[in-house]
mmCIF file with all atom_site columns, C-alpha atoms in Angstrom:
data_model
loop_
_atom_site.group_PDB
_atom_site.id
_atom_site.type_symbol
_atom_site.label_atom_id
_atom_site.label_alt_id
_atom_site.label_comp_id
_atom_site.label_asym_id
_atom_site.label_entity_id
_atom_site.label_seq_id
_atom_site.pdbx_PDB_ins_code
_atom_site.Cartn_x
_atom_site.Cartn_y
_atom_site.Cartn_z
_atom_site.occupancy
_atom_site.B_iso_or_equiv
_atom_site.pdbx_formal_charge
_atom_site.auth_seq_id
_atom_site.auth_comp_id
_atom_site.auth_asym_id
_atom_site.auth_atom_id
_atom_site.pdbx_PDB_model_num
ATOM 1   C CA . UNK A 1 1   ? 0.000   0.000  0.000   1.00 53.00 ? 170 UNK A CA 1
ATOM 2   C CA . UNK A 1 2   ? 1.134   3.486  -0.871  1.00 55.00 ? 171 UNK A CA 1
ATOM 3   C CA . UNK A 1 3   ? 0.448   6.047  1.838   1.00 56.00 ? 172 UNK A CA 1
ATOM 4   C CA . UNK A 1 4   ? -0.297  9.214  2.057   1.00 57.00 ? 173 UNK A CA 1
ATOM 5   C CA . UNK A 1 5   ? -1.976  12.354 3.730   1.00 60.00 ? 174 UNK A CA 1
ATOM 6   C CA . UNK A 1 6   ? -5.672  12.217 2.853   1.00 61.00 ? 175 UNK A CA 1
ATOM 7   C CA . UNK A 1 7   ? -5.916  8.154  2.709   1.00 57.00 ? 176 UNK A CA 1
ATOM 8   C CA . UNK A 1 8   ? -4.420  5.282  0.806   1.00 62.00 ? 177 UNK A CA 1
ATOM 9   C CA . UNK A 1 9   ? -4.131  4.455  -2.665  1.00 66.00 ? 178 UNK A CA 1
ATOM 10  C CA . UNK A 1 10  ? -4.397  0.668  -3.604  1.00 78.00 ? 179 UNK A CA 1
ATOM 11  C CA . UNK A 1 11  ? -2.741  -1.505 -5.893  1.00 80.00 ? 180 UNK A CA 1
ATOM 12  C CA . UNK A 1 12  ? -6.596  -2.331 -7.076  1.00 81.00 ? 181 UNK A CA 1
ATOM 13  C CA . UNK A 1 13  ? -8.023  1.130  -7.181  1.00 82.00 ? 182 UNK A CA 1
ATOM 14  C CA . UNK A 1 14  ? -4.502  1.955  -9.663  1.00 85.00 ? 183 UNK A CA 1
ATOM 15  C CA . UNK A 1 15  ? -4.829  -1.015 -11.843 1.00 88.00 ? 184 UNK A CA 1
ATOM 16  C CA . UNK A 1 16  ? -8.718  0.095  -12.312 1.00 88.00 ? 185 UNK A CA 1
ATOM 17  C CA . UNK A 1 17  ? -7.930  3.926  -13.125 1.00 89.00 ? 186 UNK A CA 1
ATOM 18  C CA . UNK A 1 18  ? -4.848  2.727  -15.655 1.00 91.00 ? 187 UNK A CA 1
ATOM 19  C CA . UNK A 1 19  ? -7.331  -0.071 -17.221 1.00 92.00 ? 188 UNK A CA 1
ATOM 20  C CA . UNK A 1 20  ? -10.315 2.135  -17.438 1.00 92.00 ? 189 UNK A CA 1
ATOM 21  C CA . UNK A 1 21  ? -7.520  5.205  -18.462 1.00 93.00 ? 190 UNK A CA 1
ATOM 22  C CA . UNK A 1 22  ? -6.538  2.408  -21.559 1.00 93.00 ? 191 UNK A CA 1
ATOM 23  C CA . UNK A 1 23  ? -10.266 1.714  -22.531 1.00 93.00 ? 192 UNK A CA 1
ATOM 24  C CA . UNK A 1 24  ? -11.147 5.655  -23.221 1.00 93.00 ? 193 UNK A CA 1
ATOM 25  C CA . UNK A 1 25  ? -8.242  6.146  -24.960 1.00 92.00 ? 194 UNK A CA 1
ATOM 26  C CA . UNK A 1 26  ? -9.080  3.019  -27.385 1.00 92.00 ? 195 UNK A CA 1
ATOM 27  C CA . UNK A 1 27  ? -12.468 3.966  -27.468 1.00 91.00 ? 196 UNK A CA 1
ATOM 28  C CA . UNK A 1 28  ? -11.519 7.828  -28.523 1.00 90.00 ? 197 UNK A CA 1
ATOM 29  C CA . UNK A 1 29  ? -8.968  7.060  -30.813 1.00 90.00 ? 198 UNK A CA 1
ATOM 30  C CA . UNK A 1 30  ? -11.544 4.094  -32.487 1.00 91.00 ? 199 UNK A CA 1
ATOM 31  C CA . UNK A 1 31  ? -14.629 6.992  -32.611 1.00 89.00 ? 200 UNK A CA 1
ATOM 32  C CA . UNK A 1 32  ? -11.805 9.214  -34.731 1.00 87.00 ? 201 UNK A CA 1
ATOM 33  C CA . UNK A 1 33  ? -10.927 6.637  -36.791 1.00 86.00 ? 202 UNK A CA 1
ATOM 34  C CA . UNK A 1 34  ? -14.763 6.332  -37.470 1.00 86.00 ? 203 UNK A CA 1
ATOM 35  C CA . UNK A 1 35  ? -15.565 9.780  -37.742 1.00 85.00 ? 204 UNK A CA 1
ATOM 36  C CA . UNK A 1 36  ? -12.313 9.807  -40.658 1.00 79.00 ? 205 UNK A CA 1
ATOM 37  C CA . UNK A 1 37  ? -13.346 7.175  -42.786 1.00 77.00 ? 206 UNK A CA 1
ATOM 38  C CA . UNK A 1 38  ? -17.085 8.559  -42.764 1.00 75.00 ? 207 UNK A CA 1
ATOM 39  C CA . UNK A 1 39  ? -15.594 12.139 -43.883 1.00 77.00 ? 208 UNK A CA 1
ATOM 40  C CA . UNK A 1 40  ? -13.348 10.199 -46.333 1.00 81.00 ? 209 UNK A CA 1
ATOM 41  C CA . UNK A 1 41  ? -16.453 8.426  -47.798 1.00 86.00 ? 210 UNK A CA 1
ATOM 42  C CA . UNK A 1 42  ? -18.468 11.363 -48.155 1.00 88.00 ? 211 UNK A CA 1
ATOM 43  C CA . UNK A 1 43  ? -15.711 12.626 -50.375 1.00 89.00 ? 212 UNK A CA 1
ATOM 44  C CA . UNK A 1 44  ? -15.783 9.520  -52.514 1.00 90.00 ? 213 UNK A CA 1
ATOM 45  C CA . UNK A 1 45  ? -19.413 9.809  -52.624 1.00 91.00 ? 214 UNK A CA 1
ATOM 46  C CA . UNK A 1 46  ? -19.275 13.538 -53.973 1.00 93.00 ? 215 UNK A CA 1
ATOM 47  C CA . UNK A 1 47  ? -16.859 12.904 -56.290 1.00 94.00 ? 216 UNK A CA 1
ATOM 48  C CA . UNK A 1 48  ? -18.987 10.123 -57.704 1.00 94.00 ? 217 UNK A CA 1
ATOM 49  C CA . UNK A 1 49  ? -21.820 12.016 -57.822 1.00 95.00 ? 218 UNK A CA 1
ATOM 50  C CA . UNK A 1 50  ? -20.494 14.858 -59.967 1.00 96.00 ? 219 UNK A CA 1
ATOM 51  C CA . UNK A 1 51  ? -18.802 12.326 -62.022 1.00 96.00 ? 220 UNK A CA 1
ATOM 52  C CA . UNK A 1 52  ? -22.418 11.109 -62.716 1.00 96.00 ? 221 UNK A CA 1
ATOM 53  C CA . UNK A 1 53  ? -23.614 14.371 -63.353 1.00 96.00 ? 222 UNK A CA 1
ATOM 54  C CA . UNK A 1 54  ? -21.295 15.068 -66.206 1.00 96.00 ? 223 UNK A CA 1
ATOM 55  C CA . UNK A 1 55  ? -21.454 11.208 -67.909 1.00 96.00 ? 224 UNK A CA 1
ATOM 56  C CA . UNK A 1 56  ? -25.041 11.927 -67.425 1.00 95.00 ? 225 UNK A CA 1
ATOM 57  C CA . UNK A 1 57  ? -24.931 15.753 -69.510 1.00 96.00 ? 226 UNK A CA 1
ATOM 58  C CA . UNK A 1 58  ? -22.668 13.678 -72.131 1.00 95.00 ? 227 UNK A CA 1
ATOM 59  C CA . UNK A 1 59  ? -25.176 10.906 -72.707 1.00 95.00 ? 228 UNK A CA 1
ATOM 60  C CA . UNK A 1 60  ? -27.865 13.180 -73.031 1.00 95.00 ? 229 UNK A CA 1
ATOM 61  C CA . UNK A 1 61  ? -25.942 15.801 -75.766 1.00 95.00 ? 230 UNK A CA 1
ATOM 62  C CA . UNK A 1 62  ? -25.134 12.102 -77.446 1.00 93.00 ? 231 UNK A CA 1
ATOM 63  C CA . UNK A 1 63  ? -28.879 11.584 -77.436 1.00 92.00 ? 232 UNK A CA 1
ATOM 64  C CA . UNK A 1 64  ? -30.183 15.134 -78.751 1.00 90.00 ? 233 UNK A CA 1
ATOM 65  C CA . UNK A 1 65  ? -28.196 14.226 -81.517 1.00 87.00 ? 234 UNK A CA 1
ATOM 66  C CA . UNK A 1 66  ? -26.151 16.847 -83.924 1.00 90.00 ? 235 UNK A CA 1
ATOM 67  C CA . UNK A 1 67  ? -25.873 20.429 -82.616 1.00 91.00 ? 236 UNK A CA 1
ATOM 68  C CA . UNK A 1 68  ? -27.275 19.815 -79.114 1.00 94.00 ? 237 UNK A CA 1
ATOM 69  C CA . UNK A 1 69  ? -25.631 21.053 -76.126 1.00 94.00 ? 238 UNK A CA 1
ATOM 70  C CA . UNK A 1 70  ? -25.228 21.516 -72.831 1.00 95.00 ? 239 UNK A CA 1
ATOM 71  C CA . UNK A 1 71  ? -23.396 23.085 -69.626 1.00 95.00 ? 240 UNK A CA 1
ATOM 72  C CA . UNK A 1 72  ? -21.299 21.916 -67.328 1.00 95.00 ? 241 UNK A CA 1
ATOM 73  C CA . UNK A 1 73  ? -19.964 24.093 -63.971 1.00 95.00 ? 242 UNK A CA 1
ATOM 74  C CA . UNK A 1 74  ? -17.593 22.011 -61.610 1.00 95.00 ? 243 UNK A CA 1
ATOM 75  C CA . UNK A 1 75  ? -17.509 22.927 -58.343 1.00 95.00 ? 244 UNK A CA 1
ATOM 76  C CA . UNK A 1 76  ? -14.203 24.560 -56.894 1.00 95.00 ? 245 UNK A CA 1
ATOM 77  C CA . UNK A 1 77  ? -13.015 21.752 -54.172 1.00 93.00 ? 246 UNK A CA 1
ATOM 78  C CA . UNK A 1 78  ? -15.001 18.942 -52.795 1.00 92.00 ? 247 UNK A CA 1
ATOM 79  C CA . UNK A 1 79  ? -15.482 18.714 -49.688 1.00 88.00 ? 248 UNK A CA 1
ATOM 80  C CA . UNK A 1 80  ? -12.814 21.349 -49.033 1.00 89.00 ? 249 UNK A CA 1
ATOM 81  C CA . UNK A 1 81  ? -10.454 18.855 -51.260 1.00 91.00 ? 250 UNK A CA 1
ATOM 82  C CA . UNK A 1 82  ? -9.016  19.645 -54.382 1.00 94.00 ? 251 UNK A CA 1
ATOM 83  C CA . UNK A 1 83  ? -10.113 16.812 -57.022 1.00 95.00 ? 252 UNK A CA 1
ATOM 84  C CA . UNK A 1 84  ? -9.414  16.224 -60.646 1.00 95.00 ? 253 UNK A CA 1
ATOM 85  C CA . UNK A 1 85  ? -11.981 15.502 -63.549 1.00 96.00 ? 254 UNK A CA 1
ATOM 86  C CA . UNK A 1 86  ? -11.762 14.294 -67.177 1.00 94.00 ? 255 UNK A CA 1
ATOM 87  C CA . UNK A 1 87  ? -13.346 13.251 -70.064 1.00 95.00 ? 256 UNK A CA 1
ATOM 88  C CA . UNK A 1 88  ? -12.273 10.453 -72.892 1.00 92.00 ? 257 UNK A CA 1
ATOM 89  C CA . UNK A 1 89  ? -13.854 8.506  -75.195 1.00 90.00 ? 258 UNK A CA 1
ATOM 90  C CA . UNK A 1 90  ? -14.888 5.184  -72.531 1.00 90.00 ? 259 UNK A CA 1
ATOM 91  C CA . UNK A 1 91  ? -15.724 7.708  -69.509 1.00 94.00 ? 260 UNK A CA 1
ATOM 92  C CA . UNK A 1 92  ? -15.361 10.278 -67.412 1.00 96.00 ? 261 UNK A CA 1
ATOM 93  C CA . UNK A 1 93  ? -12.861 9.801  -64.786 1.00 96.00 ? 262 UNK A CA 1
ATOM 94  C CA . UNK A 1 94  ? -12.417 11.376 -61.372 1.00 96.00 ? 263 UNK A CA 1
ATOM 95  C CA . UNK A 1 95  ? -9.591  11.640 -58.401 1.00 95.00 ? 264 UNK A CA 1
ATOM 96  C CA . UNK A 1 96  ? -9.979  13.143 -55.321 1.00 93.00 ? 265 UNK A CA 1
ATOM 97  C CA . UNK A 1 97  ? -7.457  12.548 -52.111 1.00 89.00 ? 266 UNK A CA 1
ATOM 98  C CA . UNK A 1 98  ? -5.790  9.964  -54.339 1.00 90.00 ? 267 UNK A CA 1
ATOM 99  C CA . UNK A 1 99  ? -8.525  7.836  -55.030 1.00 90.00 ? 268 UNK A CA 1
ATOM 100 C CA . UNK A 1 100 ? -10.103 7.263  -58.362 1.00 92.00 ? 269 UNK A CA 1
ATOM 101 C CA . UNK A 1 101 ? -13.282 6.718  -59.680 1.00 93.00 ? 270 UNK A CA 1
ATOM 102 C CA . UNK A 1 102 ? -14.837 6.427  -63.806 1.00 94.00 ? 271 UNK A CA 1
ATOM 103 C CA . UNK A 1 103 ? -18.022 6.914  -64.603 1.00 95.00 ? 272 UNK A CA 1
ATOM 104 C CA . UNK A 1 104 ? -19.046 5.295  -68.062 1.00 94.00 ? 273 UNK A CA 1
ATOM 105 C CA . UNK A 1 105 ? -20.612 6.833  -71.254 1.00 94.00 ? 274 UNK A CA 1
ATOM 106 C CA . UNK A 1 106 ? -22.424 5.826  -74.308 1.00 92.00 ? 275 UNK A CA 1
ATOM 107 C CA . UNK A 1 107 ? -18.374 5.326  -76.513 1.00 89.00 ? 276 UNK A CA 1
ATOM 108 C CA . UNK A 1 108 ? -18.109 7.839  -78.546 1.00 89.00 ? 277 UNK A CA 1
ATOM 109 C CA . UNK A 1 109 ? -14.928 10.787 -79.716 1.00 91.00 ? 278 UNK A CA 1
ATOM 110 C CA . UNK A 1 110 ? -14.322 13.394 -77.391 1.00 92.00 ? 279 UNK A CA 1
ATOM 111 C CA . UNK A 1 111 ? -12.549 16.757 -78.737 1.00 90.00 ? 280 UNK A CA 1
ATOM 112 C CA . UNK A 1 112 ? -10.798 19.735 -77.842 1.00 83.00 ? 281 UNK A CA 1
ATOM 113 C CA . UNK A 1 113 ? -11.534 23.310 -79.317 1.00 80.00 ? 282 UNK A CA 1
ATOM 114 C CA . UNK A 1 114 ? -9.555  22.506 -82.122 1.00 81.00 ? 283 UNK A CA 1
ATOM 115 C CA . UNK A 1 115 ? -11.148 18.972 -83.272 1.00 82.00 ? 284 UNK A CA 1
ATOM 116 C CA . UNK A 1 116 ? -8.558  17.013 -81.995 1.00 84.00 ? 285 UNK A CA 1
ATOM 117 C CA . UNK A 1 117 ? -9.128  13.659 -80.386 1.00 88.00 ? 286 UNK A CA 1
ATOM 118 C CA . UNK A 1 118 ? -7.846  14.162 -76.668 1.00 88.00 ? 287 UNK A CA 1
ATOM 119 C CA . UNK A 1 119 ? -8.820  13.574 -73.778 1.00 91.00 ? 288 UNK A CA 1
ATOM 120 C CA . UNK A 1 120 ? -10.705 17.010 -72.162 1.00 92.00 ? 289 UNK A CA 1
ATOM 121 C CA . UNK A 1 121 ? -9.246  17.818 -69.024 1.00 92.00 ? 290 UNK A CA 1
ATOM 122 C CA . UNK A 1 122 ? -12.050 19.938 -66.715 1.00 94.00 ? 291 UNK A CA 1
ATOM 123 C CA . UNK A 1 123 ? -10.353 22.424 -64.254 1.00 94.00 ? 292 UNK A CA 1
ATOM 124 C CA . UNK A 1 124 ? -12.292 23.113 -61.062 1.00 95.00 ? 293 UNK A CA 1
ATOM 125 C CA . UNK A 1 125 ? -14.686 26.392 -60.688 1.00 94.00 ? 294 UNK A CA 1
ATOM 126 C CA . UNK A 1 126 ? -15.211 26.557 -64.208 1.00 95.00 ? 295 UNK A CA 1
ATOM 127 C CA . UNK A 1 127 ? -17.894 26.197 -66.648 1.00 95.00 ? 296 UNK A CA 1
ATOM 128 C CA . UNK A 1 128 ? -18.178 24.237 -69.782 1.00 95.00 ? 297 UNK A CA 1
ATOM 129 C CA . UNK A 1 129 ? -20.043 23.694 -72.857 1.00 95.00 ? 298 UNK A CA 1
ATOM 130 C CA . UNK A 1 130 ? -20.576 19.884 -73.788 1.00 95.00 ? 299 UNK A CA 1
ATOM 131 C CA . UNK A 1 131 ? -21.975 20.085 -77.793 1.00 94.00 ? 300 UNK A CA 1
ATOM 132 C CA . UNK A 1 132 ? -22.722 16.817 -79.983 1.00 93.00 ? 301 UNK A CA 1
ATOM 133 C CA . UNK A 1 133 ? -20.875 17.790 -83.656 1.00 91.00 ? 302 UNK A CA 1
ATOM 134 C CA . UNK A 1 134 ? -21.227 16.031 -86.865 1.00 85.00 ? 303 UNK A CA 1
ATOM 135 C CA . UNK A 1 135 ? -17.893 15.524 -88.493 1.00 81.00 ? 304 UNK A CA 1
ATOM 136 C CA . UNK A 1 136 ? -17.585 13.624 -92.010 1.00 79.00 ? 305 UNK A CA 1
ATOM 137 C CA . UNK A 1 137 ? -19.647 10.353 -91.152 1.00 74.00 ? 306 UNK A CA 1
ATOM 138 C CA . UNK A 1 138 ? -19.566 10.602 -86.915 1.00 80.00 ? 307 UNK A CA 1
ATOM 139 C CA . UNK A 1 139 ? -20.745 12.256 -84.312 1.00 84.00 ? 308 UNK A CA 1
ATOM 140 C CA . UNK A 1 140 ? -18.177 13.587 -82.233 1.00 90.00 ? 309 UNK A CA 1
ATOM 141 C CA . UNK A 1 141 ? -18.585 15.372 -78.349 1.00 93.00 ? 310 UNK A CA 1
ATOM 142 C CA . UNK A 1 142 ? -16.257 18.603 -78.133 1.00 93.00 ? 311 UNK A CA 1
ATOM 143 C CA . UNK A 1 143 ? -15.655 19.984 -74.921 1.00 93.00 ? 312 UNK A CA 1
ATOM 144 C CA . UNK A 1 144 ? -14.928 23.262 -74.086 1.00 92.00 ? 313 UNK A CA 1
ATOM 145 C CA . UNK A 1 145 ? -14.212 26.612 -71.674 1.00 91.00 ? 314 UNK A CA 1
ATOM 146 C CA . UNK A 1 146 ? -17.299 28.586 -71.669 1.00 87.00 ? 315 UNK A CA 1
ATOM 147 C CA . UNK A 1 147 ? -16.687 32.339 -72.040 1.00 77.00 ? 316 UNK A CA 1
#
């Protein structure tokens, strides 16, 4: 027994407190772990939702056939995270923290500005126009900066 001026500490009562000291410290550090992975997922989910949203705008120019068109705006961060975005014939493809993530489309040639087939790279916080182009005997889906 350790003694001292107010009353005595036991070898039981300091095994408890170091135990039960142990267990909230596991149990803090597991809730933070938690509380990570479900901000980490909410990223992922984000990122696949706007991913979505642009395959989606793509299909449907494909569908409204030649001269049809439509705007895209992508958002400046995600989830306070910088992500990347781009377009190419199979998909449109997404990274964020890392992680990756494709959405597909209906195959067809994606352009820039200048007709060549490239893969269009879409910078966050700006806006783009998505038309549907006939070029000799194909339909082709140019991409570019609105102004």
């Amino acid at each position: 027994m350790i003694e001292c001026e107010r009353g005595v500490f036991t070898t039981d009562f300091l095994i408890s407190f170091l135990s039960l000291s142990f267990l909230i410290l596991y149990l803090t550090s597991m809730a933070s772990y938690r509380i990570d992975y479900a901000n980490e997922e909410r990223t992922l989910t984000d990122l696949r939702v706007l991913m979505d949203e642009l395959a989606g705008k793509v299909n449907l120019v494909l569908a409204g056939g030649p001269g049809h068109e439509a705007t895209f705006t992508a958002p400046t961060s995600i989830q306070g995270s910088r992500y990347q975005l781009w377009v190419n014939s199979s998909g449109v493809y997404g990274m964020v923290n890392g992680r990756y993530g494709m959405s597909p489309i209906y195959p067809c040639m994606v352009v820039d500005s200048n007709g060549n087939p490239r893969t269009a790279i879409l910078k966050p916080g700006f806006t783009y126009k998505i038309k549907n182009l006939k070029k000799d005997h194909g339909i082709i889906i140019m991409i570019t900066e609105a102004r």
